[in-house]
mmCIF file of C-alpha atoms in Angstrom:
data_model
loop_
_atom_site.group_PDB
_atom_site.id
_atom_site.type_symbol
_atom_site.label_atom_id
_atom_site.label_comp_id
_atom_site.label_asym_id
_atom_site.label_seq_id
_atom_site.Cartn_x
_atom_site.Cartn_y
_atom_site.Cartn_z
ATOM 1 C CA MET G 1 20.116 154.207 73.792
ATOM 2 C CA ARG G 2 22.866 156.792 74.028
ATOM 3 C CA ARG G 3 22.430 156.974 77.825
ATOM 4 C CA ILE G 4 22.718 153.196 78.073
ATOM 5 C CA LEU G 5 25.931 153.213 76.029
ATOM 6 C CA ASP G 6 27.362 156.043 78.142
ATOM 7 C CA ARG G 7 26.492 154.113 81.304
ATOM 8 C CA ARG G 8 28.145 150.962 79.986
ATOM 9 C CA THR G 9 31.234 152.966 79.020
ATOM 10 C CA ARG G 10 31.478 154.374 82.547
ATOM 11 C CA LEU G 11 31.049 150.927 84.075
ATOM 12 C CA ASP G 12 33.807 149.600 81.808
ATOM 13 C CA GLN G 13 36.079 152.460 82.863
ATOM 14 C CA VAL G 14 35.403 151.842 86.553
ATOM 15 C CA GLY G 15 36.059 148.136 86.061
ATOM 16 C CA LEU G 16 39.330 148.903 84.272
ATOM 17 C CA VAL G 17 40.453 151.181 87.103
ATOM 18 C CA ALA G 18 39.567 148.547 89.677
ATOM 19 C CA ARG G 19 41.488 145.851 87.782
ATOM 20 C CA LEU G 20 44.512 148.117 87.401
ATOM 21 C CA GLY G 21 44.440 148.976 91.118
ATOM 22 C CA MET G 22 44.127 145.316 92.122
ATOM 23 C CA GLY G 23 46.942 144.439 89.754
ATOM 24 C CA ALA G 24 49.195 147.082 91.291
ATOM 25 C CA VAL G 25 48.449 145.830 94.808
ATOM 26 C CA ALA G 26 49.112 142.232 93.767
ATOM 27 C CA PHE G 27 52.405 143.230 92.137
ATOM 28 C CA VAL G 28 53.575 145.069 95.259
ATOM 29 C CA ALA G 29 52.594 142.128 97.466
ATOM 30 C CA MET G 30 54.367 139.621 95.200
ATOM 31 C CA LEU G 31 57.509 141.773 95.084
ATOM 32 C CA THR G 32 57.491 142.128 98.877
ATOM 33 C CA VAL G 33 57.183 138.362 99.389
ATOM 34 C CA MET G 34 59.946 137.593 96.884
ATOM 35 C CA LEU G 35 62.378 140.137 98.315
ATOM 36 C CA GLY G 36 61.457 139.242 101.876
ATOM 37 C CA GLY G 37 62.254 135.584 101.216
ATOM 38 C CA ALA G 38 65.624 136.508 99.738
ATOM 39 C CA VAL G 39 66.445 138.695 102.738
ATOM 40 C CA ASP G 40 65.458 135.935 105.184
ATOM 41 C CA ALA G 41 67.712 133.480 103.371
ATOM 42 C CA LEU G 42 70.636 135.904 103.579
ATOM 43 C CA ALA G 43 69.935 136.722 107.227
ATOM 44 C CA GLN G 44 70.332 133.045 108.149
ATOM 45 C CA GLN G 45 73.875 133.092 106.783
ATOM 46 C CA VAL G 46 75.055 136.358 108.388
ATOM 47 C CA PRO G 47 75.145 137.273 112.119
ATOM 48 C CA GLN G 48 72.104 139.385 112.901
ATOM 49 C CA GLN G 49 74.064 142.143 114.604
ATOM 50 C CA LEU G 50 75.959 142.830 111.359
ATOM 51 C CA PRO G 51 74.630 144.498 108.210
ATOM 52 C CA HIS G 52 74.331 142.207 105.217
ATOM 53 C CA ALA G 53 74.113 142.574 101.453
ATOM 54 C CA TRP G 54 70.702 143.475 100.006
ATOM 55 C CA GLY G 55 69.241 144.113 103.427
ATOM 56 C CA LEU G 56 65.834 145.827 103.213
ATOM 57 C CA ASN G 57 65.051 146.442 106.861
ATOM 58 C CA PHE G 58 66.682 147.519 110.100
ATOM 59 C CA GLN G 59 68.999 145.280 112.033
ATOM 60 C CA ASP G 60 67.262 143.172 114.661
ATOM 61 C CA ALA G 61 66.371 145.301 117.674
ATOM 62 C CA ALA G 62 68.568 144.755 120.735
ATOM 63 C CA SER G 63 67.170 147.556 122.930
ATOM 64 C CA PRO G 64 63.762 148.966 123.960
ATOM 65 C CA VAL G 65 64.344 152.127 121.924
ATOM 66 C CA MET G 66 65.079 150.170 118.747
ATOM 67 C CA ARG G 67 61.962 148.050 119.231
ATOM 68 C CA GLU G 68 59.911 151.240 119.353
ATOM 69 C CA VAL G 69 61.716 152.476 116.224
ATOM 70 C CA HIS G 70 60.682 149.235 114.487
ATOM 71 C CA ASN G 71 57.049 149.687 115.543
ATOM 72 C CA PHE G 72 56.988 153.313 114.377
ATOM 73 C CA HIS G 73 58.589 152.337 111.065
ATOM 74 C CA HIS G 74 56.012 149.590 110.442
ATOM 75 C CA MET G 75 53.168 151.987 111.205
ATOM 76 C CA LEU G 76 54.567 154.549 108.768
ATOM 77 C CA MET G 77 54.934 151.890 106.067
ATOM 78 C CA TRP G 78 51.190 151.192 106.258
ATOM 79 C CA VAL G 79 50.404 154.902 105.991
ATOM 80 C CA ILE G 80 52.797 155.383 103.063
ATOM 81 C CA THR G 81 51.519 152.289 101.253
ATOM 82 C CA LEU G 82 47.870 153.319 101.546
ATOM 83 C CA ILE G 83 48.630 156.849 100.335
ATOM 84 C CA THR G 84 50.665 155.517 97.400
ATOM 85 C CA ILE G 85 47.912 153.089 96.332
ATOM 86 C CA PHE G 86 45.267 155.811 96.632
ATOM 87 C CA VAL G 87 47.263 158.292 94.537
ATOM 88 C CA LEU G 88 48.073 155.633 91.938
ATOM 89 C CA ALA G 89 44.422 154.608 91.635
ATOM 90 C CA LEU G 90 43.393 158.266 91.373
ATOM 91 C CA LEU G 91 45.928 158.923 88.610
ATOM 92 C CA VAL G 92 44.799 155.861 86.640
ATOM 93 C CA TYR G 93 41.155 156.874 87.036
ATOM 94 C CA VAL G 94 41.851 160.407 85.810
ATOM 95 C CA MET G 95 43.828 159.149 82.798
ATOM 96 C CA VAL G 96 41.052 156.749 81.805
ATOM 97 C CA ARG G 97 37.975 158.778 82.727
ATOM 98 C CA PHE G 98 39.158 162.098 81.308
ATOM 99 C CA ARG G 99 41.087 160.993 78.246
ATOM 100 C CA ALA G 100 40.582 163.001 75.060
ATOM 101 C CA SER G 101 38.440 160.370 73.326
ATOM 102 C CA ALA G 102 36.027 160.211 76.270
ATOM 103 C CA ASN G 103 35.941 163.974 76.799
ATOM 104 C CA PRO G 104 36.136 165.813 73.469
ATOM 105 C CA VAL G 105 34.787 168.915 75.229
ATOM 106 C CA PRO G 106 36.578 169.165 78.606
ATOM 107 C CA SER G 107 34.972 170.746 81.639
ATOM 108 C CA LYS G 108 35.981 174.296 82.536
ATOM 109 C CA THR G 109 35.444 173.832 86.266
ATOM 110 C CA SER G 110 38.260 175.560 88.189
ATOM 111 C CA HIS G 111 37.137 175.387 91.853
ATOM 112 C CA HIS G 112 35.467 172.869 94.137
ATOM 113 C CA THR G 113 35.137 173.913 97.756
ATOM 114 C CA LEU G 114 34.663 170.422 99.211
ATOM 115 C CA VAL G 115 37.657 168.961 97.366
ATOM 116 C CA GLU G 116 39.903 171.899 98.310
ATOM 117 C CA VAL G 117 38.950 171.606 101.990
ATOM 118 C CA ALA G 118 39.433 167.823 101.904
ATOM 119 C CA TRP G 119 42.924 167.885 100.399
ATOM 120 C CA THR G 120 43.953 170.428 103.050
ATOM 121 C CA VAL G 121 42.369 168.853 106.137
ATOM 122 C CA VAL G 122 43.138 165.187 105.408
ATOM 123 C CA PRO G 123 46.959 165.669 105.144
ATOM 124 C CA ILE G 124 46.863 167.678 108.395
ATOM 125 C CA LEU G 125 45.054 164.822 110.150
ATOM 126 C CA ILE G 126 47.556 162.312 108.765
ATOM 127 C CA LEU G 127 50.473 164.409 110.058
ATOM 128 C CA ILE G 128 48.841 164.619 113.498
ATOM 129 C CA VAL G 129 48.441 160.838 113.580
ATOM 130 C CA ILE G 130 52.142 160.495 112.719
ATOM 131 C CA ALA G 131 53.306 163.251 115.104
ATOM 132 C CA VAL G 132 51.891 161.723 118.305
ATOM 133 C CA PRO G 133 53.934 158.469 118.278
ATOM 134 C CA SER G 134 56.882 160.350 116.763
ATOM 135 C CA PHE G 135 57.192 162.746 119.714
ATOM 136 C CA LYS G 136 56.659 159.900 122.199
ATOM 137 C CA LEU G 137 59.556 158.014 120.610
ATOM 138 C CA LEU G 138 61.801 161.092 120.578
ATOM 139 C CA TYR G 139 61.297 161.688 124.304
ATOM 140 C CA PHE G 140 61.628 157.980 125.126
ATOM 141 C CA GLY G 141 65.015 157.783 123.418
ATOM 142 C CA ASP G 142 66.286 161.098 124.770
ATOM 143 C CA LYS G 143 67.703 160.188 128.194
ATOM 144 C CA THR G 144 67.216 157.871 131.145
ATOM 145 C CA LYS G 145 66.686 158.858 134.783
ATOM 146 C CA GLU G 146 67.959 155.574 136.223
ATOM 147 C CA ALA G 147 71.364 154.798 134.733
ATOM 148 C CA GLY G 148 73.325 151.812 135.965
ATOM 149 C CA LEU G 149 76.461 152.835 134.097
ATOM 150 C CA THR G 150 77.825 155.980 132.451
ATOM 151 C CA ILE G 151 80.185 155.930 129.467
ATOM 152 C CA LYS G 152 81.681 158.947 127.738
ATOM 153 C CA ALA G 153 82.482 158.688 124.025
ATOM 154 C CA ILE G 154 84.812 161.284 122.499
ATOM 155 C CA GLY G 155 85.041 161.551 118.723
ATOM 156 C CA LYS G 156 88.436 162.364 117.238
ATOM 157 C CA GLN G 157 89.874 162.342 113.734
ATOM 158 C CA TRP G 158 89.558 159.439 113.116
ATOM 159 C CA PHE G 159 88.891 157.184 116.091
ATOM 160 C CA TRP G 160 86.880 157.069 119.296
ATOM 161 C CA SER G 161 88.068 157.488 122.875
ATOM 162 C CA TYR G 162 86.046 156.152 125.806
ATOM 163 C CA GLU G 163 85.933 156.948 129.501
ATOM 164 C CA TYR G 164 84.337 154.886 132.292
ATOM 165 C CA PRO G 165 83.820 157.347 135.194
ATOM 166 C CA ASP G 166 81.850 154.807 137.269
ATOM 167 C CA ASN G 167 84.644 152.208 137.214
ATOM 168 C CA GLY G 168 87.800 154.031 138.204
ATOM 169 C CA ASN G 169 87.583 156.646 135.427
ATOM 170 C CA PHE G 170 89.876 154.734 133.070
ATOM 171 C CA THR G 171 90.074 155.634 129.382
ATOM 172 C CA PHE G 172 91.148 154.000 126.129
ATOM 173 C CA ASP G 173 91.125 154.586 122.383
ATOM 174 C CA ALA G 174 89.372 152.336 119.870
ATOM 175 C CA ILE G 175 91.104 152.451 116.478
ATOM 176 C CA MET G 176 90.042 150.538 113.386
ATOM 177 C CA VAL G 177 92.033 147.384 112.604
ATOM 178 C CA ALA G 178 93.616 147.601 109.131
ATOM 179 C CA GLU G 179 92.392 145.093 106.567
ATOM 180 C CA LYS G 180 95.789 143.380 106.382
ATOM 181 C CA ASP G 181 95.704 142.765 110.160
ATOM 182 C CA LEU G 182 92.204 141.266 110.342
ATOM 183 C CA LYS G 183 91.814 137.797 111.790
ATOM 184 C CA PRO G 184 89.354 135.232 110.373
ATOM 185 C CA GLY G 185 85.781 136.222 111.187
ATOM 186 C CA GLN G 186 86.544 139.872 111.906
ATOM 187 C CA PRO G 187 84.481 142.263 109.743
ATOM 188 C CA ARG G 188 86.235 144.688 107.419
ATOM 189 C CA LEU G 189 85.979 148.389 108.354
ATOM 190 C CA LEU G 190 84.170 147.518 111.606
ATOM 191 C CA GLU G 191 86.815 145.842 113.774
ATOM 192 C CA THR G 192 88.664 147.895 116.423
ATOM 193 C CA ASP G 193 91.715 147.169 118.559
ATOM 194 C CA ASN G 194 89.824 147.859 121.809
ATOM 195 C CA THR G 195 86.197 147.026 122.529
ATOM 196 C CA VAL G 196 83.523 148.938 124.406
ATOM 197 C CA VAL G 197 82.087 146.532 126.990
ATOM 198 C CA VAL G 198 78.729 146.956 128.748
ATOM 199 C CA PRO G 199 76.612 144.689 130.973
ATOM 200 C CA VAL G 200 73.373 143.211 129.684
ATOM 201 C CA ASP G 201 69.988 144.445 130.967
ATOM 202 C CA THR G 202 71.473 147.671 132.329
ATOM 203 C CA ASN G 203 70.511 151.248 131.484
ATOM 204 C CA ILE G 204 73.621 152.823 129.967
ATOM 205 C CA ARG G 205 73.936 156.620 129.997
ATOM 206 C CA LEU G 206 76.063 157.626 127.012
ATOM 207 C CA LEU G 207 77.712 161.053 127.020
ATOM 208 C CA VAL G 208 78.957 162.085 123.588
ATOM 209 C CA THR G 209 81.334 164.898 122.628
ATOM 210 C CA ALA G 210 84.173 165.585 120.178
ATOM 211 C CA ALA G 211 87.699 166.951 120.357
ATOM 212 C CA ASP G 212 88.051 168.448 116.869
ATOM 213 C CA VAL G 213 85.149 168.378 114.386
ATOM 214 C CA ILE G 214 81.565 167.123 114.520
ATOM 215 C CA HIS G 215 81.200 163.332 114.641
ATOM 216 C CA ALA G 216 78.207 161.088 115.410
ATOM 217 C CA TRP G 217 78.124 157.946 117.562
ATOM 218 C CA ALA G 218 75.705 155.487 115.958
ATOM 219 C CA MET G 219 74.748 151.917 116.881
ATOM 220 C CA PRO G 220 71.882 150.663 114.651
ATOM 221 C CA ALA G 221 70.882 147.645 116.760
ATOM 222 C CA PHE G 222 70.308 149.923 119.777
ATOM 223 C CA GLY G 223 68.539 152.734 117.922
ATOM 224 C CA VAL G 224 71.252 155.218 118.928
ATOM 225 C CA LYS G 225 72.609 158.051 116.798
ATOM 226 C CA LYS G 226 73.921 161.076 118.684
ATOM 227 C CA ASP G 227 76.021 163.942 117.340
ATOM 228 C CA ALA G 228 79.410 164.536 118.950
ATOM 229 C CA VAL G 229 79.994 168.305 118.931
ATOM 230 C CA PRO G 230 83.217 169.985 120.138
ATOM 231 C CA GLY G 231 82.599 171.941 123.343
ATOM 232 C CA ARG G 232 79.205 170.344 123.929
ATOM 233 C CA LEU G 233 78.191 167.257 125.905
ATOM 234 C CA ASN G 234 75.212 165.427 124.402
ATOM 235 C CA GLU G 235 73.411 162.635 126.220
ATOM 236 C CA THR G 236 71.505 159.533 125.140
ATOM 237 C CA TRP G 237 70.943 156.040 126.509
ATOM 238 C CA PHE G 238 70.436 152.407 125.590
ATOM 239 C CA ARG G 239 69.705 149.116 127.303
ATOM 240 C CA ALA G 240 71.174 146.007 125.665
ATOM 241 C CA GLU G 241 68.715 143.151 125.963
ATOM 242 C CA ARG G 242 70.966 140.346 124.766
ATOM 243 C CA GLU G 243 74.633 139.464 124.875
ATOM 244 C CA GLY G 244 76.860 139.540 121.805
ATOM 245 C CA LEU G 245 78.961 141.758 119.566
ATOM 246 C CA PHE G 246 77.433 144.832 117.960
ATOM 247 C CA TYR G 247 78.929 147.218 115.427
ATOM 248 C CA GLY G 248 78.331 150.823 114.453
ATOM 249 C CA GLN G 249 80.118 153.690 112.724
ATOM 250 C CA CYS G 250 80.547 157.428 112.804
ATOM 251 C CA SER G 251 77.493 158.818 111.010
ATOM 252 C CA GLU G 252 78.598 162.400 110.412
ATOM 253 C CA ILE G 253 81.016 163.277 107.612
ATOM 254 C CA CYS G 254 84.109 164.343 109.532
ATOM 255 C CA GLY G 255 86.943 164.420 107.022
ATOM 256 C CA ALA G 256 88.998 162.243 104.706
ATOM 257 C CA TYR G 257 88.827 159.112 106.880
ATOM 258 C CA HIS G 258 85.223 159.439 108.038
ATOM 259 C CA GLY G 259 84.509 155.884 106.862
ATOM 260 C CA TYR G 260 87.234 154.476 109.122
ATOM 261 C CA MET G 261 85.709 155.283 112.524
ATOM 262 C CA PRO G 262 83.949 152.048 113.502
ATOM 263 C CA ILE G 263 82.387 151.258 116.856
ATOM 264 C CA LYS G 264 82.677 147.779 118.329
ATOM 265 C CA LEU G 265 80.595 147.061 121.411
ATOM 266 C CA GLN G 266 80.342 143.812 123.354
ATOM 267 C CA VAL G 267 77.450 143.043 125.680
ATOM 268 C CA VAL G 268 78.312 140.587 128.455
ATOM 269 C CA SER G 269 76.762 139.316 131.668
ATOM 270 C CA LYS G 270 76.971 141.540 134.745
ATOM 271 C CA GLU G 271 79.449 139.152 136.353
ATOM 272 C CA ALA G 272 81.677 139.145 133.269
ATOM 273 C CA TYR G 273 81.483 142.944 133.092
ATOM 274 C CA ALA G 274 82.605 143.332 136.718
ATOM 275 C CA LYS G 275 85.610 141.104 135.999
ATOM 276 C CA TRP G 276 86.451 143.026 132.796
ATOM 277 C CA ALA G 277 86.215 146.381 134.601
ATOM 278 C CA GLU G 278 88.736 145.259 137.222
ATOM 279 C CA GLU G 279 91.127 144.117 134.498
ATOM 280 C CA ALA G 280 90.593 147.335 132.531
ATOM 281 C CA LYS G 281 91.624 149.438 135.538
ATOM 282 C CA GLN G 282 95.020 147.738 135.389
ATOM 283 C CA LYS G 283 95.306 147.745 131.606
ATOM 284 C CA PHE G 284 94.216 151.252 130.640
ATOM 285 C CA ALA G 285 95.277 154.716 131.756
ATOM 286 C CA SER G 286 93.271 156.834 134.122
ATOM 287 C CA VAL G 287 91.741 160.047 132.841
ATOM 288 C CA ASP G 288 93.689 161.897 135.547
ATOM 289 C CA GLY G 289 96.998 160.067 135.176
ATOM 290 C CA PRO G 290 99.097 157.379 133.453
ATOM 291 C CA SER G 291 98.174 153.713 133.226
ATOM 292 C CA PRO G 292 99.002 151.522 136.243
ATOM 293 C CA ARG G 293 101.583 149.654 134.182
ATOM 294 C CA LEU G 294 103.477 152.838 133.266
ATOM 295 C CA ALA G 295 103.289 154.058 136.851
ATOM 296 C CA ALA G 296 104.651 150.736 138.118
ATOM 297 C CA ALA G 297 107.446 150.799 135.536
ATOM 298 C CA GLY G 298 108.390 154.350 136.534
ATOM 299 C CA ALA G 299 108.454 153.434 140.220
ATOM 300 C CA ALA G 300 110.711 150.445 139.512
ATOM 301 C CA GLN G 301 113.230 152.689 137.787
#
């Protein structure tokens, strides 16, 4: 009779653990659906290339690298979720199965070879599974061999300067527009007086450096974040897959006005880019000399 009661008690404990585990999974799923619906509703009201309040995920991918970042992130979420549920279920089981009332005389076991090997080998295997796609993504986003355009971004306190060596080597500064000068529809802390323009469906080689302290050029929709280090030229790349306006910011604390170094980038058709580049040669100064307008004014005098 005592064995039967003990068996029933164990079955009740196992059933309780199972119900608690299922309840936890259901709660997580319900919370995900509720929050996901709220995020979708907000996303319909805000341009996708801009961050929005209560956002829970990345911005929509606009480049091959960012799509791979999304895929890697989703894979990791499955791994993390399964580990979390397993640990939670294990903790609940231990609390129920080995509570004081069920175990008035606790076991004095201190070692278990199989368990010790398992909790060492299994995490190593999990890390290997994560490392393979991680390294592939790192190398994929490192640099491109076939660049259709090269742009150099120079971080300064507290604005960005850009050079276009493939289009006449002109240069310009992009400084944040003050809140009092914003026009309707322009985002606060993200608008700049000059815009970086690139053609769609073109591999862009981005060279990043700094003139004073360490900065970081970051564009979330493209999966780009590259440190700008004084005296060093770092390289990355992106390929914009759709036209539109995209915004980023300096992502390295660089002083008092670190939060006022936005990046505004416009992706246009290849025809529109060629037209803009010709106009930019006349509008902006050359890296090796003054702007055409200043040169013309000096010659007239």
